mmCIF file of C-alpha atoms in Angstrom:
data_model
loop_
_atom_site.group_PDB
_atom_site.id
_atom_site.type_symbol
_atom_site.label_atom_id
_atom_site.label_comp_id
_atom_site.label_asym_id
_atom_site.label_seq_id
_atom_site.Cartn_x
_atom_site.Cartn_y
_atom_site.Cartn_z
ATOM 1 C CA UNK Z 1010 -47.165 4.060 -52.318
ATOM 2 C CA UNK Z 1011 -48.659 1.452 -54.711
ATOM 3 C CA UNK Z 1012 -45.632 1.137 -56.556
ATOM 4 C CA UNK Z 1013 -43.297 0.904 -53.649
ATOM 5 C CA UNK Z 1014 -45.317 -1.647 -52.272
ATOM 6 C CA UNK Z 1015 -45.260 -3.669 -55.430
ATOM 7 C CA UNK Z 1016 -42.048 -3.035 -55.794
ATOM 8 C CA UNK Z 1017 -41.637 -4.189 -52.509
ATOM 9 C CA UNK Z 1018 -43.807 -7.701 -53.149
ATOM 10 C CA UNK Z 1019 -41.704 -8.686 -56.198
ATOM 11 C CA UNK Z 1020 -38.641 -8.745 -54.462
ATOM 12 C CA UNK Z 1021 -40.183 -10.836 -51.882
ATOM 13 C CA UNK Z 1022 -40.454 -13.189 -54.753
ATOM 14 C CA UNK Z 1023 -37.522 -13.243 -56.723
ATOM 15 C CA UNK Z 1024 -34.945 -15.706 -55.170
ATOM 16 C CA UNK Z 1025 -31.228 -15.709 -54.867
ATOM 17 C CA UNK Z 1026 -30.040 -16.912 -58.178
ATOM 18 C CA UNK Z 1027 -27.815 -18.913 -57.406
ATOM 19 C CA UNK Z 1028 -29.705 -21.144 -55.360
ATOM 20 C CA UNK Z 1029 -32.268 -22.138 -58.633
ATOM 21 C CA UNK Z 1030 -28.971 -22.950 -60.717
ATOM 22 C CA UNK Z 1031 -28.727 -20.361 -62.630
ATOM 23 C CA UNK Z 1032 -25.264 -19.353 -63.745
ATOM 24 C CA UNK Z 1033 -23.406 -16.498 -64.547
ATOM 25 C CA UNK Z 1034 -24.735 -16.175 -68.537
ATOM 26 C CA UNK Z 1035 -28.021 -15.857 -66.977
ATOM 27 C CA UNK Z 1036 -27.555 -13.344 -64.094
ATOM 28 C CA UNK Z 1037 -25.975 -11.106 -66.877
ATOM 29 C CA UNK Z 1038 -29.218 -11.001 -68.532
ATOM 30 C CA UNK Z 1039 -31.411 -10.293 -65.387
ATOM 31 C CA UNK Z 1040 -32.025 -6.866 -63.769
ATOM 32 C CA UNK Z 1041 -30.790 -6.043 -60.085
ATOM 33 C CA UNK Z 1042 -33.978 -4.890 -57.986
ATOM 34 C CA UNK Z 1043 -33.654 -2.443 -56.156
ATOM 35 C CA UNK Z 1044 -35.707 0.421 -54.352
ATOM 36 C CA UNK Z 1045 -34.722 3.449 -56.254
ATOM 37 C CA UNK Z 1046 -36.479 1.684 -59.907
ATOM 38 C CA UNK Z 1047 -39.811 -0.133 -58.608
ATOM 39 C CA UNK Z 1048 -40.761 -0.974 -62.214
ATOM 40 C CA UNK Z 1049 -37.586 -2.901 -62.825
ATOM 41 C CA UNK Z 1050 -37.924 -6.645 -62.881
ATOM 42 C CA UNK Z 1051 -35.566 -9.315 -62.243
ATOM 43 C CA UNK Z 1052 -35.393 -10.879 -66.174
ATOM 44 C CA UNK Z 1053 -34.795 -8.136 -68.894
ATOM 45 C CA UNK Z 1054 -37.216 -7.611 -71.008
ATOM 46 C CA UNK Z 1055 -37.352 -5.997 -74.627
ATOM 47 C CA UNK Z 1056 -40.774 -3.541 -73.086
ATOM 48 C CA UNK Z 1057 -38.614 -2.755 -70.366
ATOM 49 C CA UNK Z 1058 -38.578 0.976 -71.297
ATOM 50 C CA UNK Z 1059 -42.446 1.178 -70.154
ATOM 51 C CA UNK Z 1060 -43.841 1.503 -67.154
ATOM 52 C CA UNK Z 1061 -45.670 -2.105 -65.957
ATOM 53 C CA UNK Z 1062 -49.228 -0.445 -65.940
ATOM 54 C CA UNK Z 1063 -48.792 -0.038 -69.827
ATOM 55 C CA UNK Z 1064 -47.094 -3.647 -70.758
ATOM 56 C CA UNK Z 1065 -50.414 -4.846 -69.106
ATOM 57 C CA UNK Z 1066 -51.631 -3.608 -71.402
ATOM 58 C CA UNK Z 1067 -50.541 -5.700 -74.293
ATOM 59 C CA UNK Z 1068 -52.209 -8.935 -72.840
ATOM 60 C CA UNK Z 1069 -55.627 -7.895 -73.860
ATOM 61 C CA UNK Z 1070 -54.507 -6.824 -77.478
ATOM 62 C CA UNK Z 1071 -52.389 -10.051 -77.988
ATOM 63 C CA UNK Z 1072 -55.370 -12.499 -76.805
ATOM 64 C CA UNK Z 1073 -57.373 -10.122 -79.351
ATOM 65 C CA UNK Z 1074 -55.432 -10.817 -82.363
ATOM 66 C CA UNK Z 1075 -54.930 -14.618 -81.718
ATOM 67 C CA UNK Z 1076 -59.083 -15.040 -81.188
ATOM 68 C CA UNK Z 1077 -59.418 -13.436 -84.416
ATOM 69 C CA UNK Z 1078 -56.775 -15.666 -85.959
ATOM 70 C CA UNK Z 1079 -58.535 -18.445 -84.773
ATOM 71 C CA UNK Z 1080 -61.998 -17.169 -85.709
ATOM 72 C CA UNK Z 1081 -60.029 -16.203 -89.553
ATOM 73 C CA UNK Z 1082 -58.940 -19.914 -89.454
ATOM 74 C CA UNK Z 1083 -61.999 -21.536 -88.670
ATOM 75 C CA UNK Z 1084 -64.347 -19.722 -90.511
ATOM 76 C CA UNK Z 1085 -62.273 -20.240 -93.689
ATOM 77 C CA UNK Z 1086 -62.215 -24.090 -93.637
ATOM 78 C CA UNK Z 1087 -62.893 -25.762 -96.461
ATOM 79 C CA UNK Z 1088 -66.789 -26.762 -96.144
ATOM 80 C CA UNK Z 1089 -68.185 -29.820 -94.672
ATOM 81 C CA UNK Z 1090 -70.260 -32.439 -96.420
ATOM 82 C CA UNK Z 1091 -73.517 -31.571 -94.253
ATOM 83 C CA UNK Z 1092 -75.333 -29.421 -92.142
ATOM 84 C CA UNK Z 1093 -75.214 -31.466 -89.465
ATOM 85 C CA UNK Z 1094 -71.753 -31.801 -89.703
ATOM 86 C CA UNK Z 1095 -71.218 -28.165 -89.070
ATOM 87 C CA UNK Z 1096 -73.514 -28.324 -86.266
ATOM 88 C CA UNK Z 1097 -71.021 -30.712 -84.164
ATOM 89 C CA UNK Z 1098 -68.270 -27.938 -85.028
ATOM 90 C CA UNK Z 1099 -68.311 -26.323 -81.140
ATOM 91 C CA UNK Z 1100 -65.946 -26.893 -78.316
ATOM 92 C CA UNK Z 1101 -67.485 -30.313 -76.761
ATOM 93 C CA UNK Z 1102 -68.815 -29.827 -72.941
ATOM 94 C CA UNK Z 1103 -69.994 -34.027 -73.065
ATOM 95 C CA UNK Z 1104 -68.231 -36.682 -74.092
ATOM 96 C CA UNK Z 1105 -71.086 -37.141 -76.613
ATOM 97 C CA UNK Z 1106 -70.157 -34.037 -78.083
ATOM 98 C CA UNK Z 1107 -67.105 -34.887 -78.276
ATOM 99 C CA UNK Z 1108 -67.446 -38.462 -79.715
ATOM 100 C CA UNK Z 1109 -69.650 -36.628 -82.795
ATOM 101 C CA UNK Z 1110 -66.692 -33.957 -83.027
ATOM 102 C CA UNK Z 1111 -64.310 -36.457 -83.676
ATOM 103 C CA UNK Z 1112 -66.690 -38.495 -86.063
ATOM 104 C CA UNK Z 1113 -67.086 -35.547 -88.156
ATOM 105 C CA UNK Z 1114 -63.042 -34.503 -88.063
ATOM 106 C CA UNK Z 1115 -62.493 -38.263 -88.861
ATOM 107 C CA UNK Z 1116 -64.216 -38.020 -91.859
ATOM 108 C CA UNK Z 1117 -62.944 -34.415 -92.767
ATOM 109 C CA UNK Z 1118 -59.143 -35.690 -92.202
ATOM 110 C CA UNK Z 1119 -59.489 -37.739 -95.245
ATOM 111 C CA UNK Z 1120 -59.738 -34.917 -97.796
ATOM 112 C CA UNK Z 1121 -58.104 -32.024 -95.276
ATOM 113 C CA UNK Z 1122 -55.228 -34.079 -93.041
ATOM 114 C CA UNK Z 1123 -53.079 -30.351 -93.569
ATOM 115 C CA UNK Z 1124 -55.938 -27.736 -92.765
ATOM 116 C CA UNK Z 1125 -57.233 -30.564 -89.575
ATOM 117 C CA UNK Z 1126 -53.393 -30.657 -88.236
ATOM 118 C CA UNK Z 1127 -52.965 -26.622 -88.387
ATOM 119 C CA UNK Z 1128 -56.191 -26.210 -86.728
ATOM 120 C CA UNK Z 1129 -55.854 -28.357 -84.569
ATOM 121 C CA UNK Z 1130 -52.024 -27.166 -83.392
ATOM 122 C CA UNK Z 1131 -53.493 -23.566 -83.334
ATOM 123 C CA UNK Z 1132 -55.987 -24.689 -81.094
ATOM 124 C CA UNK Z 1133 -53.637 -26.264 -78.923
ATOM 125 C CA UNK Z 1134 -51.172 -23.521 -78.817
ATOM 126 C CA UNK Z 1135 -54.332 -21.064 -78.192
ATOM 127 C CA UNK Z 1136 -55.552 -22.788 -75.294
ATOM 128 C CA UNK Z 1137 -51.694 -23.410 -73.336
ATOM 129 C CA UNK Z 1138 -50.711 -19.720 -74.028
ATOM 130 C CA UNK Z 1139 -53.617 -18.190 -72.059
ATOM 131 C CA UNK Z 1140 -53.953 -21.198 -69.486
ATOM 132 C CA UNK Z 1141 -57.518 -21.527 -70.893
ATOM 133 C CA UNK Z 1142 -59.031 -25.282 -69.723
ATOM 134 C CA UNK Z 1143 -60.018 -28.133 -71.878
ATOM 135 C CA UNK Z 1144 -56.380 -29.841 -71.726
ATOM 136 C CA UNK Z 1145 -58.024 -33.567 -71.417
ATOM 137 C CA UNK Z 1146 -60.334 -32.632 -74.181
ATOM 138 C CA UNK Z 1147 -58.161 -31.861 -76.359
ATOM 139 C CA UNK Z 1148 -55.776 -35.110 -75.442
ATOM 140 C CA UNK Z 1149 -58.717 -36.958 -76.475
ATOM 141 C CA UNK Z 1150 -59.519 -35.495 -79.435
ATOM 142 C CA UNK Z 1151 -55.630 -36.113 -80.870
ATOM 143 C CA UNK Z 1152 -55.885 -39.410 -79.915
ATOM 144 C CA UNK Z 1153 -58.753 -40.097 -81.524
ATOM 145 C CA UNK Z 1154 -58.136 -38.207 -84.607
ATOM 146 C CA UNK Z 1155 -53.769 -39.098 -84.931
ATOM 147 C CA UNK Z 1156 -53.857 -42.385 -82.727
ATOM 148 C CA UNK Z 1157 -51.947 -42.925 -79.577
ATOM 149 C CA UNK Z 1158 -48.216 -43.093 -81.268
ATOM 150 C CA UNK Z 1159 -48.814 -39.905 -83.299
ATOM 151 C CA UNK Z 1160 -51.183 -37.856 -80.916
ATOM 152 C CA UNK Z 1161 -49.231 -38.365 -77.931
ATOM 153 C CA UNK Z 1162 -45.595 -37.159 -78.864
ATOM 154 C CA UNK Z 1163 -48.110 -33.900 -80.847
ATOM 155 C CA UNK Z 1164 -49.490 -32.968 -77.607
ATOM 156 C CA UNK Z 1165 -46.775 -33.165 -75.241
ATOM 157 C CA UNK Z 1166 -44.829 -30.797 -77.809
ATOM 158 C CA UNK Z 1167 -48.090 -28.565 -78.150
ATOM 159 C CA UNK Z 1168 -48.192 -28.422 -74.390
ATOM 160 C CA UNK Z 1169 -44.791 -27.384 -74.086
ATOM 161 C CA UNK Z 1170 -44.463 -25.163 -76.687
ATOM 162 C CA UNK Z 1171 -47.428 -23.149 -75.429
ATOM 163 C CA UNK Z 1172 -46.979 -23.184 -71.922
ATOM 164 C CA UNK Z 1173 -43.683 -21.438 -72.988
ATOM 165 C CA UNK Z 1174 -45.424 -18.683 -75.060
ATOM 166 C CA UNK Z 1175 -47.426 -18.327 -71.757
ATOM 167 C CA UNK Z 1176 -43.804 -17.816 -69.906
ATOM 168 C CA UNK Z 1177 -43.114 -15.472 -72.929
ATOM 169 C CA UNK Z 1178 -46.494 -13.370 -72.031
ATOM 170 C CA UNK Z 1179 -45.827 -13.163 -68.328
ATOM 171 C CA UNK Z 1180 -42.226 -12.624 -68.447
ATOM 172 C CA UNK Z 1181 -42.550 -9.658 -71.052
ATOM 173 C CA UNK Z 1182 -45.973 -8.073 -69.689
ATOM 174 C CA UNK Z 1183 -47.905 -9.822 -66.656
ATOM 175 C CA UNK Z 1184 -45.267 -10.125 -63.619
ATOM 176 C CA UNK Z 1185 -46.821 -7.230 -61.937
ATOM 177 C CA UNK Z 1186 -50.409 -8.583 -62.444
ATOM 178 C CA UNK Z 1187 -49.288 -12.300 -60.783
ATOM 179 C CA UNK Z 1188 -47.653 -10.888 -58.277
ATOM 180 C CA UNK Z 1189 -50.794 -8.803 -57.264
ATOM 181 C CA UNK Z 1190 -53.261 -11.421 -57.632
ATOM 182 C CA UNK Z 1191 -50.994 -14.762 -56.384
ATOM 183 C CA UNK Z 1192 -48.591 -13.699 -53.879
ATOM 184 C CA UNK Z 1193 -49.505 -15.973 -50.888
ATOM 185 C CA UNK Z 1194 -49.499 -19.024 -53.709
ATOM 186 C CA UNK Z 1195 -46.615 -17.928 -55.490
ATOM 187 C CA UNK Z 1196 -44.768 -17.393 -52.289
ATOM 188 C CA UNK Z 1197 -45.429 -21.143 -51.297
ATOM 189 C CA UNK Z 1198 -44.004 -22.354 -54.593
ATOM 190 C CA UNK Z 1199 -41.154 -20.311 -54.165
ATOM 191 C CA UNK Z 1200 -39.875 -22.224 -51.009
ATOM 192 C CA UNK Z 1201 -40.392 -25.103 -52.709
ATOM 193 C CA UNK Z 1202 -37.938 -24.060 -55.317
ATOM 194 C CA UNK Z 1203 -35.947 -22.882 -53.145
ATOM 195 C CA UNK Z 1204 -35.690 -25.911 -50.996
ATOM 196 C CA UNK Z 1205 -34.460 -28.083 -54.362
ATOM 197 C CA UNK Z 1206 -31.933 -25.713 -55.409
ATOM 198 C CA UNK Z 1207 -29.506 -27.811 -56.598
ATOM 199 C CA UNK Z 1208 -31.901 -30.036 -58.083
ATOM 200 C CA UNK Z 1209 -34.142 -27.542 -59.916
ATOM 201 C CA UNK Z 1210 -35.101 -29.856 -63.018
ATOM 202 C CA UNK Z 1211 -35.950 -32.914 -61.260
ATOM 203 C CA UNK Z 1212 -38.590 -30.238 -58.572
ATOM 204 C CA UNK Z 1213 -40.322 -29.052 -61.326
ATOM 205 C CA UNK Z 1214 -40.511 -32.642 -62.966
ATOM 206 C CA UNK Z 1215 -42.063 -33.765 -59.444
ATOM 207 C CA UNK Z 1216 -44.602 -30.991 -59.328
ATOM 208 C CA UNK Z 1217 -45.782 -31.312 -62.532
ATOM 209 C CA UNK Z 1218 -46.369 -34.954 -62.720
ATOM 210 C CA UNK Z 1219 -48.458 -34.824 -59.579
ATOM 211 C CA UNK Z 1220 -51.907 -35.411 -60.428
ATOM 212 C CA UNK Z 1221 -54.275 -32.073 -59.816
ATOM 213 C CA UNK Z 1222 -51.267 -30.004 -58.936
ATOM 214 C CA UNK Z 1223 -52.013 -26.187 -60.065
ATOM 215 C CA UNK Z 1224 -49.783 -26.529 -63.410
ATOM 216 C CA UNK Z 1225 -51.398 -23.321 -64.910
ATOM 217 C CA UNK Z 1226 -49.734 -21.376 -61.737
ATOM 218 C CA UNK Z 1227 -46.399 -22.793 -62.243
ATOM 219 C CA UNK Z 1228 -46.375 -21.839 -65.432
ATOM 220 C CA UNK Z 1229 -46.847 -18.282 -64.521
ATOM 221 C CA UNK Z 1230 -44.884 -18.522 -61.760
ATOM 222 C CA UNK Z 1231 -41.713 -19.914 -63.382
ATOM 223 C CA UNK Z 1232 -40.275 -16.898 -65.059
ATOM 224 C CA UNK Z 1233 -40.666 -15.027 -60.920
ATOM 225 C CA UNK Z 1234 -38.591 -16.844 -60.277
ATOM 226 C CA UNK Z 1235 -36.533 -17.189 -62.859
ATOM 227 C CA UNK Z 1236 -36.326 -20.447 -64.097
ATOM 228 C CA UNK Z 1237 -34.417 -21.041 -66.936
ATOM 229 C CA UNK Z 1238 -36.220 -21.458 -70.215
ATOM 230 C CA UNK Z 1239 -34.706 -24.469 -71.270
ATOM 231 C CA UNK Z 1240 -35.493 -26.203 -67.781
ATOM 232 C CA UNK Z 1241 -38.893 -24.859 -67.618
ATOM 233 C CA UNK Z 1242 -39.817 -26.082 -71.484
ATOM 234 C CA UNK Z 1243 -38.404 -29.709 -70.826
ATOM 235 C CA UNK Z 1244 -39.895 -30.049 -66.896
ATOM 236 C CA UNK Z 1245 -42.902 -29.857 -68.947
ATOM 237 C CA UNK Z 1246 -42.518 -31.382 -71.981
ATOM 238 C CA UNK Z 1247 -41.470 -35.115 -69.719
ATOM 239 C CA UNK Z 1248 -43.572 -33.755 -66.945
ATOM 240 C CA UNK Z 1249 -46.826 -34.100 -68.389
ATOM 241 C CA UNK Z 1250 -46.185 -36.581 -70.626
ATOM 242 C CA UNK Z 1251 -47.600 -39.687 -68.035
ATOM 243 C CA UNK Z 1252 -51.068 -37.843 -68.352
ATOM 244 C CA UNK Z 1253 -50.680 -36.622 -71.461
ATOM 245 C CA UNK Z 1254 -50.074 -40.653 -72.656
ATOM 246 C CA UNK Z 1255 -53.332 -41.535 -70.702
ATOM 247 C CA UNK Z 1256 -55.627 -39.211 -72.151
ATOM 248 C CA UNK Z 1257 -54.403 -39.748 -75.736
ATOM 249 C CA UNK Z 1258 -54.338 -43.085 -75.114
ATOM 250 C CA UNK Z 1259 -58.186 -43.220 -74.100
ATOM 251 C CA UNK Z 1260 -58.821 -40.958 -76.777
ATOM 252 C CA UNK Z 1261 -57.938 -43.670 -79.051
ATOM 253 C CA UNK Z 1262 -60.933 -45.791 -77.630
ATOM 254 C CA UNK Z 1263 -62.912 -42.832 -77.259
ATOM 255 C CA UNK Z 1264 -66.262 -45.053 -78.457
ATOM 256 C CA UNK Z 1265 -65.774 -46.845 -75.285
ATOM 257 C CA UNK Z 1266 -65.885 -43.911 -73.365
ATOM 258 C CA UNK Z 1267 -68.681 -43.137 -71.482
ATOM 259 C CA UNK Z 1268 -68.041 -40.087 -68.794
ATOM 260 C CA UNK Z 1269 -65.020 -37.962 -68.597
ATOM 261 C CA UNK Z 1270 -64.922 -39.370 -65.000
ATOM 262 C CA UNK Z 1271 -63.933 -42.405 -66.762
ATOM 263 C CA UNK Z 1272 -60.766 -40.548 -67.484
ATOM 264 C CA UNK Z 1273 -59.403 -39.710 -63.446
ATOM 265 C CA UNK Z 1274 -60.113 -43.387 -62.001
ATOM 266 C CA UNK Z 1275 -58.073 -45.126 -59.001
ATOM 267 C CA UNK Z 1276 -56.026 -46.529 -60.968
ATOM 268 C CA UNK Z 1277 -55.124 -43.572 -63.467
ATOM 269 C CA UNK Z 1278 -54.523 -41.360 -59.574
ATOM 270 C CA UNK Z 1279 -52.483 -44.239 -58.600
ATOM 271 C CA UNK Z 1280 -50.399 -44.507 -61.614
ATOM 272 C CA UNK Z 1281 -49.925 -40.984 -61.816
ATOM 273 C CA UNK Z 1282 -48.519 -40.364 -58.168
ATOM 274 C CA UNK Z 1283 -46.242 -43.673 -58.322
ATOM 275 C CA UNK Z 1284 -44.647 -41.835 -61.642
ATOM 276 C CA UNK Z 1285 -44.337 -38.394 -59.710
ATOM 277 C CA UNK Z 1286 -42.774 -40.542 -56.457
ATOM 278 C CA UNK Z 1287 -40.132 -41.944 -59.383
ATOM 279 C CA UNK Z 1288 -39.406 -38.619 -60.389
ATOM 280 C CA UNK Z 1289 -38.962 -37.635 -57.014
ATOM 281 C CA UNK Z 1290 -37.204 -39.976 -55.375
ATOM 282 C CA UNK Z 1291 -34.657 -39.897 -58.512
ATOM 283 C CA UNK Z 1292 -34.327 -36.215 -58.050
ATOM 284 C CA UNK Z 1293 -33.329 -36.683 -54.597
ATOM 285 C CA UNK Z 1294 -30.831 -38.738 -55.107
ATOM 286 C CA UNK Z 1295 -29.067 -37.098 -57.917
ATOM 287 C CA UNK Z 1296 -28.866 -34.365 -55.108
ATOM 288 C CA UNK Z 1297 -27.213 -36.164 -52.787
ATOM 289 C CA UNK Z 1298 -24.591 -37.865 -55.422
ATOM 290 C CA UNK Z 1299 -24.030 -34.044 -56.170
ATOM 291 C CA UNK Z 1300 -23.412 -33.115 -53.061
ATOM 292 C CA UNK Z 1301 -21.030 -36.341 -52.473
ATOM 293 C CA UNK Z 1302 -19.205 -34.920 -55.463
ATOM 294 C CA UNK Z 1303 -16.139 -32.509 -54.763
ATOM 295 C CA UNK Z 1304 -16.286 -29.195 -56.934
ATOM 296 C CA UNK Z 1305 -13.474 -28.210 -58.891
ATOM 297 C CA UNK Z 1306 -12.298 -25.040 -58.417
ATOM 298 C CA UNK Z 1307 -10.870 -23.743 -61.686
#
């Protein structure tokens, strides 16, 4: 009974193809649900011999092994000048943390730029693949270490990049688990898909540039209902690039920083939503020149 009714919750979820775009190259590669084969899922995936309860499984283990590569990479940094130095080496929770971080990173970038750039990416990629918080922080701290015209194009590639291993990790192993634990939400964001059909780029772009929108359950919801790779990796990559240019950008003055309330003010909200209304209005009307548009029948 638990299956079927899982079963029976995923295809609740996964929406007629062909009203998200996708075309014919991609419903080859995706699996027809049906209720004779609970476990299958509706994009093919190389672990789709097991059984769902066991891919779970391999969330745990892969988390494992990246935490130990990043404890491996940090604990085999070259050393630091001083013992105090070390002591500013944590994940900052202030901003005064996180001005002494980047003080000491500063001044370890002169003799380590390669080691301070890997760790940093690793980081990054760590953080986006597991939806684990600390986004702004880290758009500080790249701004403040690479400056605003190098940290800013970093981190919106870092945020794309591993928001797309996080697709990877759901797609191949989690769809059962986020169906189970965010149907009503992922339900919602389905008929909002749905709605923009025709216009599936310019959605996405529109929900992720609106400020405080839940972009760690898009992410997870995007291969449910499966949305493209190459959509989903550049809805994000232009998506968050507004905040991601703010944060960096303040990063750069981080000295002249004193809350990370500073960070969300009126004006940042306001900037932010007349961006996403851009976005939106532009998608809108792309639709409608599509629709104005006769289709050739070949």
């Amino acid at each position: 009974m638990r299956q079927q009714h899982e079963s029976e919750l995923e295809m609740e979820l996964i929406p007629r193809q062909t009203s998200i775009g996708i075309d014919s190259a991609s419903v080859s590669s995706s699996t027809t649900i049906s209720s004779s084969s609970p476990s299958s899922s509706s994009t093919k995936s190389p672990f789709g011999f097991m059984n769902s309860s066991s891919t779970v499984w391999f969330i745990p283990i892969i988390f494992a092994l990246a935490t130990f590569y990043m404890y491996i990479l940090s604990t085999n940094a070259p050393p630091l000048n001083t013992e105090a130095d070390r002591m500013t080496l944590h994940f900052p929770r202030s901003i005064e943390a996180l001005k002494n971080l980047s003080n000491t990173l500063q001044h370890y970038r002169e003799n380590h730029l390669a080691y301070l750039l890997l760790l940093y990416c690793s980081a990054y990629l760590y953080k986006q693949a597991f939806s684990l918080p600390g986004s702004a922080i880290l758009n500080l701290l790249g701004g403040a270490l690479f400056g605003t015209w190098i940290g800013f194009p970093l981190c919106c590639l870092l945020t794309a990049t591993g928001a797309l291993f996080c697709y990877l990790i759901v797609a191949n192993f989690a769809r059962k688990l986020v169906v189970q634990y965010c149907h009503k939400r992922i339900i919602l964001l389905q008929k909002k898909v749905e709605a923009g059909r025709d216009n599936l780029f310019f959605v996405l772009l529109f929900m992720r540039m609106v400020p405080m929108s839940p972009n760690a359950l898009i992410t997870m919801t995007c291969p449910l209902l499966n949305v493209p790779k190459k959509i989903f990796f550049f809805s994000i990559l232009l998506g968050m690039a507004p905040y991601t240019f703010i944060t960096v950008q303040t990063g750069s003055f981080l000295s002249q920083l004193n809350s990370f309330d500073d960070l969300f003010t009126r004006r940042t909200l306001l900037t932010l939503c007349l961006i996403a209304t851009v976005a939106g209005c532009t998608g809108l009307i792309v639709a409608r020149v599509r629709r104005k548009i006769p289709q050739t029948v070949i």
